[in-house]
Every structure is written in structure tokens, then in C-alpha cells.
Coordinates of C-alpha atoms in Angstrom, one line a residue:
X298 CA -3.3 -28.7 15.1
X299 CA -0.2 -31.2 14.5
X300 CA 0.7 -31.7 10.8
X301 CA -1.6 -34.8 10.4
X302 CA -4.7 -32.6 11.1
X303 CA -3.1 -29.7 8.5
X304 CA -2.3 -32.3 5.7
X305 CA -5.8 -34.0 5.8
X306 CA -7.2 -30.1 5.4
X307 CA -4.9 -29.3 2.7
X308 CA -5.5 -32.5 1.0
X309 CA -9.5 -32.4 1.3
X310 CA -8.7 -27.8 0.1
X311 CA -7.5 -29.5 -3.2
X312 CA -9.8 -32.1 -3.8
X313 CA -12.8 -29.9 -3.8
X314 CA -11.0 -27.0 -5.9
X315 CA -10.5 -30.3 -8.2
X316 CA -6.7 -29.8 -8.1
X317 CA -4.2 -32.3 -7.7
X318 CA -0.5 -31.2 -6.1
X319 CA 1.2 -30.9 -9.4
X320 CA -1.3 -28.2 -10.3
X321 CA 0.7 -24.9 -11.0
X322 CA -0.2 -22.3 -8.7
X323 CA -1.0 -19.7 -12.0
X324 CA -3.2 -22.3 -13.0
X325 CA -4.8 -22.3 -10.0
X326 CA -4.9 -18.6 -9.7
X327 CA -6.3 -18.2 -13.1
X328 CA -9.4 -20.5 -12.3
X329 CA -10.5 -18.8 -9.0
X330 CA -10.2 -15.3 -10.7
X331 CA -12.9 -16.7 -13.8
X332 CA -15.3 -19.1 -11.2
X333 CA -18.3 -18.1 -11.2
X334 CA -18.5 -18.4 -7.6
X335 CA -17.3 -15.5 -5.3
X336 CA -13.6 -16.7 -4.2
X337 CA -11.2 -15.4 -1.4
X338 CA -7.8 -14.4 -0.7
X339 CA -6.6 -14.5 2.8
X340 CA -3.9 -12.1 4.1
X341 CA -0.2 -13.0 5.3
X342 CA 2.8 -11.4 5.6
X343 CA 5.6 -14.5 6.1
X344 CA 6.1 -18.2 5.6
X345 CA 4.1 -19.2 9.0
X346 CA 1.3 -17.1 8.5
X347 CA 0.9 -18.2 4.9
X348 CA 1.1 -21.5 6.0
X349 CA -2.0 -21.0 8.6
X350 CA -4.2 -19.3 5.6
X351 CA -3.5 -22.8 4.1
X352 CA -4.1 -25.0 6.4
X353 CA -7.6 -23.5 7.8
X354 CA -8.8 -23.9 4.1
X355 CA -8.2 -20.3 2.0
X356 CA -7.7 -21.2 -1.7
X357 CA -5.6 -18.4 -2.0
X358 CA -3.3 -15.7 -0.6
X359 CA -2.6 -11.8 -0.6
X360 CA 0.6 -11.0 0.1
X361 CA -0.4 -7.8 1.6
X362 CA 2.5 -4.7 1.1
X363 CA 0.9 -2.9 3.7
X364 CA 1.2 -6.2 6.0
X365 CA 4.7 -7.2 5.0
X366 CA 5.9 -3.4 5.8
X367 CA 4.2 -2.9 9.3
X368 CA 5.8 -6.7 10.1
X369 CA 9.3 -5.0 9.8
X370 CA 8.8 -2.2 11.4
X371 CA 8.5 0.3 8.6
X372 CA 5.7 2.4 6.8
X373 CA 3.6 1.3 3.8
X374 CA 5.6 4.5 1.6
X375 CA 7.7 1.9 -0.7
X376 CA 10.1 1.9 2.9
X377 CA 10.5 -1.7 2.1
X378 CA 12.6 -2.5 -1.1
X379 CA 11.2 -4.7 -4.0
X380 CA 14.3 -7.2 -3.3
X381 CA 13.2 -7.0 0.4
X382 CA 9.5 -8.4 -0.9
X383 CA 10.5 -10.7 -2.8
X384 CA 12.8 -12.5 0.1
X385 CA 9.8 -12.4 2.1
X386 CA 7.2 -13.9 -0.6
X387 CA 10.0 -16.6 -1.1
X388 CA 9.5 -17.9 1.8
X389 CA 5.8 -17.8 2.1
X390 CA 5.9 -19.9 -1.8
X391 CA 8.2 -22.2 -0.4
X392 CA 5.9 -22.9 2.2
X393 CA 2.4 -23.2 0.9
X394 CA 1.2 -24.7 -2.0
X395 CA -2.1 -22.7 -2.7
X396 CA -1.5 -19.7 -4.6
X397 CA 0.2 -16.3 -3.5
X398 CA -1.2 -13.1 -5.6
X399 CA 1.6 -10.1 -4.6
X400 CA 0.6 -6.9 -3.7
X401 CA 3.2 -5.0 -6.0
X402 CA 2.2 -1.7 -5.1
X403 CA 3.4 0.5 -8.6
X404 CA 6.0 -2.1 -9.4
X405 CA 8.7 0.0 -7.8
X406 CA 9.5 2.4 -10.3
X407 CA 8.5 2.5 -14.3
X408 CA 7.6 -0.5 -16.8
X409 CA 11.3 -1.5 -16.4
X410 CA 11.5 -2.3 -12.5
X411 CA 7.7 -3.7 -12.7
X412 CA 8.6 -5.9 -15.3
X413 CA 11.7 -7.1 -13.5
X414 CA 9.7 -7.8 -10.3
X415 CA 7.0 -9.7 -12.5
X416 CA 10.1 -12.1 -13.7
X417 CA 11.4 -12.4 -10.1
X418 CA 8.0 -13.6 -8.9
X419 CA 7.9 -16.1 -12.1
X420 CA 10.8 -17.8 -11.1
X421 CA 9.7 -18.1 -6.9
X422 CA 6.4 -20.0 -8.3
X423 CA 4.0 -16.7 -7.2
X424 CA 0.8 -17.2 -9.2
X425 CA 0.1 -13.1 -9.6
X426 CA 0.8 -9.5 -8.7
X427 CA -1.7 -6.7 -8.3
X428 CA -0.4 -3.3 -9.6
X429 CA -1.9 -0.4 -8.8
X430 CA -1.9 2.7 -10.9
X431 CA -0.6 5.6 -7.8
X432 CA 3.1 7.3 -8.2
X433 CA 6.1 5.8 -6.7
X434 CA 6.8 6.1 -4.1
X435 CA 3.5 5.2 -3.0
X436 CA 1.5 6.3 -0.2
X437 CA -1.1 4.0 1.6
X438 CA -4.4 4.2 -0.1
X439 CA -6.1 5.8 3.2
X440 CA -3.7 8.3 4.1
X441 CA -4.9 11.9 2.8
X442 CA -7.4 12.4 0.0
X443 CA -7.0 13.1 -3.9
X444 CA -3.6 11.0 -4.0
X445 CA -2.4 11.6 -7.5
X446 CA -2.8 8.8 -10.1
X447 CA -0.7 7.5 -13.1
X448 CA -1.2 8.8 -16.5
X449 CA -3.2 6.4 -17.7
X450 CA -1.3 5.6 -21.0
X451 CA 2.2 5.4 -18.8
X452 CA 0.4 3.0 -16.6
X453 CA -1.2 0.8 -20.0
X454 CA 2.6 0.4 -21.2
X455 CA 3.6 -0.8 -17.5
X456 CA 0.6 -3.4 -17.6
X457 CA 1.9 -4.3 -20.9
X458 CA 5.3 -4.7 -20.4
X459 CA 4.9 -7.0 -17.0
X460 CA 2.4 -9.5 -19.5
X461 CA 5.1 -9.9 -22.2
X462 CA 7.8 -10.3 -19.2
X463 CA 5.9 -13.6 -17.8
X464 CA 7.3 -17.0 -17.9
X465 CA 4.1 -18.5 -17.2
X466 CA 1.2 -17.9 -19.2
X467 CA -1.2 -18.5 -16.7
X468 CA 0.9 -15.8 -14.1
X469 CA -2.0 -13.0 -13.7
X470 CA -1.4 -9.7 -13.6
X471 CA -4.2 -7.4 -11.7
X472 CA -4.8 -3.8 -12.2
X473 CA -5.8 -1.8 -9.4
X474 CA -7.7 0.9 -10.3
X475 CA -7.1 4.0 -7.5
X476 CA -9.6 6.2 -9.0
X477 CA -12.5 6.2 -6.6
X478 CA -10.1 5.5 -3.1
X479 CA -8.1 8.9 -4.5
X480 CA -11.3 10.9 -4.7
X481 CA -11.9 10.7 -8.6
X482 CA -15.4 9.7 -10.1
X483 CA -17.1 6.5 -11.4
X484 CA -16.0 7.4 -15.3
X485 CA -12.9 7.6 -14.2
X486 CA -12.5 4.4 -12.4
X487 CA -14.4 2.5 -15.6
X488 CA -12.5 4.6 -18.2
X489 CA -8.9 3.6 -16.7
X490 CA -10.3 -0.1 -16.2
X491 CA -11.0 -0.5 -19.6
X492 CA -7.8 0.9 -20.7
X493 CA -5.8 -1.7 -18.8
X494 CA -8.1 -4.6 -19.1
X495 CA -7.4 -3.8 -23.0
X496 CA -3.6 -3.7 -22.5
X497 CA -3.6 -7.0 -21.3
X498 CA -4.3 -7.2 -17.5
X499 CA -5.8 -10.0 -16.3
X500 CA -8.2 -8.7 -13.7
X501 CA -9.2 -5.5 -12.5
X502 CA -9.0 -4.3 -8.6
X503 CA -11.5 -1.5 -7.8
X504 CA -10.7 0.2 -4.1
X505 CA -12.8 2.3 -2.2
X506 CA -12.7 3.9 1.2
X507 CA -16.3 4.5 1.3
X508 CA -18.3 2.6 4.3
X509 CA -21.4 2.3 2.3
X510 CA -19.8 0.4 -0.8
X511 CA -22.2 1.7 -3.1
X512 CA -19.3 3.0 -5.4
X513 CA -17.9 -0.2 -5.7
X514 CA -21.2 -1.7 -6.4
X515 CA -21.7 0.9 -9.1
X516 CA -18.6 -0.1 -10.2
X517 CA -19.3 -3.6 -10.7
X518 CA -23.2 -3.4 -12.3
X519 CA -21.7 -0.8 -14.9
X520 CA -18.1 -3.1 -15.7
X521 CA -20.5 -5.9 -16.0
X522 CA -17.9 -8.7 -15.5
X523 CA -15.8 -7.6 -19.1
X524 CA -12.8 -9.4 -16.5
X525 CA -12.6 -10.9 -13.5
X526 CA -13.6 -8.2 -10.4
X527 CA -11.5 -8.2 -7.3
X528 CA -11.9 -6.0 -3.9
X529 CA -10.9 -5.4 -0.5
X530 CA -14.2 -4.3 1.5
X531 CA -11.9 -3.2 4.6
X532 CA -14.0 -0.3 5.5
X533 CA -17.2 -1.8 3.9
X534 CA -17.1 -4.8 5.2
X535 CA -20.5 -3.9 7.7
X536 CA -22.5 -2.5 4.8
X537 CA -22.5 -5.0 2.3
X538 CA -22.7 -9.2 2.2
X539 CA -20.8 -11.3 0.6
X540 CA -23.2 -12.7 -1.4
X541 CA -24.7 -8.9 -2.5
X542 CA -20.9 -8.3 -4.1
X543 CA -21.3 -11.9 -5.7
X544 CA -24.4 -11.1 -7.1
X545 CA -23.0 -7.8 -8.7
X546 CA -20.0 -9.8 -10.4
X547 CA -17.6 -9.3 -8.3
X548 CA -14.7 -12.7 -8.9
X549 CA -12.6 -12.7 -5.9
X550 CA -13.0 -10.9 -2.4
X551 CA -9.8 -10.4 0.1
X552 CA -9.5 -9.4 3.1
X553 CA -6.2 -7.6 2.9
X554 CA -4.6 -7.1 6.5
X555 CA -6.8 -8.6 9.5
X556 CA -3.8 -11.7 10.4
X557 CA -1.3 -8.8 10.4
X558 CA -3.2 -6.7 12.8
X559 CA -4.3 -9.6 14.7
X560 CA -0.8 -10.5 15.7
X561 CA -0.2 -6.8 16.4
X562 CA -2.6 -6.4 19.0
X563 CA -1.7 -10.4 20.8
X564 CA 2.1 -9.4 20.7
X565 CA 0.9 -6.1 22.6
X566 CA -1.3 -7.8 24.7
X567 CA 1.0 -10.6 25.9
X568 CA 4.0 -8.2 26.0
X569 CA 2.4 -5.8 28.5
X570 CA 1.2 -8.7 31.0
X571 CA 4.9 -10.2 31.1
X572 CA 6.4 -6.7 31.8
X573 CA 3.7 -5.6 34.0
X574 CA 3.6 -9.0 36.0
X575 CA 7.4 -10.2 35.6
X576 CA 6.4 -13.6 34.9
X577 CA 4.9 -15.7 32.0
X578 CA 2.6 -17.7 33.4
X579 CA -0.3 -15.6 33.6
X580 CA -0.2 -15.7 29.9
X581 CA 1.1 -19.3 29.1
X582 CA -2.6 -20.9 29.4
X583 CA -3.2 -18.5 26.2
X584 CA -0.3 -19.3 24.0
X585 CA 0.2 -21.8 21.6
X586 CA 2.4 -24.7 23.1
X587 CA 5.4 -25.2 21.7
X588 CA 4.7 -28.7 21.0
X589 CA 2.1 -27.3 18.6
X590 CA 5.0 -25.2 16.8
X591 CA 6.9 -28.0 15.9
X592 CA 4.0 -30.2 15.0
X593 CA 2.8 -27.7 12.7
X594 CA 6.1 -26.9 11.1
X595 CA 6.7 -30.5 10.7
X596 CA 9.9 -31.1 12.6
X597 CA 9.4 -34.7 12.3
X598 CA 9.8 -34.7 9.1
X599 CA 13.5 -33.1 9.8
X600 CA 13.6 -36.7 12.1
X601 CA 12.9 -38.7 9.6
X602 CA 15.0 -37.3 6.7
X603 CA 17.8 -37.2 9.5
X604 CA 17.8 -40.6 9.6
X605 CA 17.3 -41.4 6.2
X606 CA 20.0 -39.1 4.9
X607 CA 22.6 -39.0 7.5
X608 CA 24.9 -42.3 8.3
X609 CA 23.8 -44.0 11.2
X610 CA 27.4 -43.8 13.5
X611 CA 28.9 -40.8 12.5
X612 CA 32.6 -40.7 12.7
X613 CA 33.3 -37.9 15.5
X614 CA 34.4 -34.1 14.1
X615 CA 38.0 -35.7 15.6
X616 CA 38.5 -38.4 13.5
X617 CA 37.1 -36.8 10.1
X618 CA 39.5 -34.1 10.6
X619 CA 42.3 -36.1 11.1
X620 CA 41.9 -38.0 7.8

């Protein structure tokens, strides 16, 4: 997997999204919300597993809040800070170059602090930010039942205020509708998507908890594609095809947390055999090599720009302070 193989994938990523390297991330978010074509959003939670979404081929990627909490150790309740977010998303922009939609939970307080956070993600080059119309501090979408929602005129002013807060006019901002997760019915949902899609948001994010996902395909045949349709079939995922959701309207699938609970479980897995067997090399054969680390981080590069940037007989730390 050195960095040859990952830059002939990233290269042949943006030839068939018909994207060249200068292409601004919004821009690129903006089309794959309004294809035609079902598109999808990878989750990662840091700059190396943003980078891997890349390089396997994802045209996009969630920044999942519920991912980015559990990786430090804390609970998806708004435990993690909005400055705390962003120094994480930071990293994963500066490391990709496909597009990064934010999970922004409520925006981390009123209109004010969301439309803050929507200026902070402007300037790191983040290409959107889902906002989801719950009460901060948030709870986790499938913790409890009947969560209580935003008043849905409080929540149209927040949606406002993050659009006329953008730098970038292609930034997107998504409104995720908490109506049918929280226990409420289909007019709700559609009433409070309209309402939003009407202040100005870009998209509209329907969750469910469902298994069936007939509720989220009701959703969709009765929105009737008025904006671009995303969802997360996490506990649907066995009922309905991809293809059935594309059929129905539905712009842009993710799947919102299965890297972060990947590396939950191999951590566990690998941590158990070292302290059960005091050694390592029952689990070495299943580990990446390190050679393969710095091959995929591009160390050489660091090499190369060494040699390029630094004089070629240094004077020793001695001599330099001396003069």
C-alpha cells in the first residue's frame, strides 16, 4: 500500500469524479449532494483514517461526532468541545483532498456558536457540516426514545444564520431532521424539512432507528427530491439495497461509524493476546508493517525536502552557537 499505489488511486478517484486537484472541496461537495447517482461518505475520526477513506476510493468523508468522541475516550453528550472538533477535523483537511462534511451535532449552542463553528470550518477548507435539529447538549440519537427536538422556527434562524456566515458559497450546510429517530411522525419529519430546506439549507438528513427503513423510504417518495436526500442506514442496512434508496431519491448514503468501531474491536483484540501471551509475535503476522506506515504517510517525501531544503554540511550546534 506504499504511497505510489495510494497516489495512482487518488489520482484515477479524481479523474472519474472529473475533478482536477485545484477543485475546491465545497465544489466538490456540492456536486456529489445534486448527482443523480447515489454517492457516499465514508466515516473517520483523524488525519490517518481520513487519509485511508481516500486512498481506497470514497469521494467523500463524514467526520463522524459520535466517532471522534468514542476515539478520545469520552461520550457522544457534546463531552468533546467544538474547539476540540475542529483541531481534529484540521488535521484530517490537511491530510486528504476529497471532501470532509462535519457532523456538527446542534452547532454547540444557539445560531451564535453554530455560526461561529460554520466560519471555523470555512477557513480549515471543510466542504460542509450537518446540523441536526436536538437540544444542546445533545444526546446520541439511539440512546432513549422521544428525545426532545428544537423549536422548529429557533432551529430555521440557526440554519440561516450558519448560510449568511459562509465564506464559500459552495460550503453546504445539511439539516438533519431528528423527527422520526426521536419517535415523532412522518408529517413531522416533512413539515420541519421543508421549513429548513426553505431557510436556506443545502440538503436535508432524515435518521431513523427503524430496521425495516420503510420510514425513511416514506420519507423520501413523499420529499420527492425538493433537495438533495442524505442517510445513515446503520440499523437498516440488512433491509434495504443500495440501489432501492437510489431509486426513491435518496443523494448521498454514509456509513457513519464502522472504521471507528473497526479499530475498537482490533485494538482489543491485539491488546488482549500481548497481555495474555507476554509477547508480540503471535500478533505481528496480523499487523501492518511499519514499513507500510511510513510508505503510506509519505516519509520520503520528508527525505527529499530534507535534502532539498536543508544545507548539505551543516555547521555543528557548536560552531553556530559560538558565532
Amino acid at each position: 500500500m506504499g504511497d505510489t499505489g495510494g497516489s495512482i488511486q487518488r489520482e484515477d478517484l479524481m479523474h472519474h469524479n472529473h475533478h482536477t486537484p485545484t477543485t475546491a472541496k465545497t465544489t466538490m461537495m456540492r456536486e456529489l449532494l445534486h448527482s443523480r447517482s447515489l454517492g457516499f461518505l465514508m466515516e473517520a475520526h483523524n488525519g490517518l483514517s481520513a487519509r485511508i477513506v481516500e486512498d481506497v476510493g470514497f469521494p467523500g468523508i463524514w467526520a463522524s461526532g459520535f466517532s471522534i468522541s468514542t476515539a478520545l475516550g469520552v461520550r457522544d453528550s457534546n463531552e468533546v468541545s467544538a474547539g476540540e472538533v475542529l483541531d481534529t477535523v484540521a488535521y484530517m483537511a490537511d491530510a486528504t483532498r476529497i471532501p470532509i462534511m462535519v457532523d456538527g451535532d446542534t452547532g454547540y449552542g444557539n445560531f451564535n456558536n453554530a455560526r461561529r463553528f460554520v466560519r471555523q470550518l470555512c477557513r480549515l477548507g471543510v466542504a460542509g457540516v450537518c446540523i441536526e435539529d436536538k437540544l444542546f447538549p445533545k444526546t446520541n440519537s439511539f440512546i432513549g426514545d422521544r428525545q426532545p427536538l428544537a423549536d422548529t422556527d429557533e432551529f430555521r434562524g440557526k440554519i440561516a444564520a450558519c448560510k449568511d456566515s459562509q465564506t464559500d458559497d459552495d460550503f453546504c450546510v445539511i439539516a438533519r431532521v431528528e423527527a422520526l429517530v426521536s419517535g415523532f411522525s412522518l408529517a413531522e419529519a416533512l413539515g420541519r424539512a421543508e421549513a429548513y430546506r426553505q431557510a436556506g439549507a443545502d440538503a436535508v438528513f432524515i435518521h431513523s432507528k427503524r430496521k425495516d427503513g420503510k420510514e425513511v423510504l416514506a420519507f423520501a417518495r413523499e420529499w420527492g427530491r425538493r433537495s438533495p436526500l442524505v442517510i445513515t442506514p446503520t440499523t437498516y442496512h440488512r433491509s434495504v439495497g443500495v440501489d432501492t434508496f437510489e431509486r426513491a431519491g435518496v443523494s448521498t448514503l454514509i456509513w457513519a461509524n464502522q472504521n471507528m468501531r473497526a479499530s475498537m474491536r482490533a485494538m482489543r483484540e491485539v491488546s488482549e493476546e500481548v497481555f495474555k501471551k507476554r509477547r508480540v509475535s503471535d500478533v505481528e503476522q496480523d499487523l501492518v508493517p511499519v514499513q507500510e506506515v511510513f510508505d503510506f504517510l509519505d516519509y520520503g517525501e520528508l527525505d527529499d525536502a530534507s535534502r532539498r531544503y536543508l544545507p548539505a554540511d551543516p555547521a555543528p550546534a557548536s560552531r553556530r552557537d559560538a558565532s
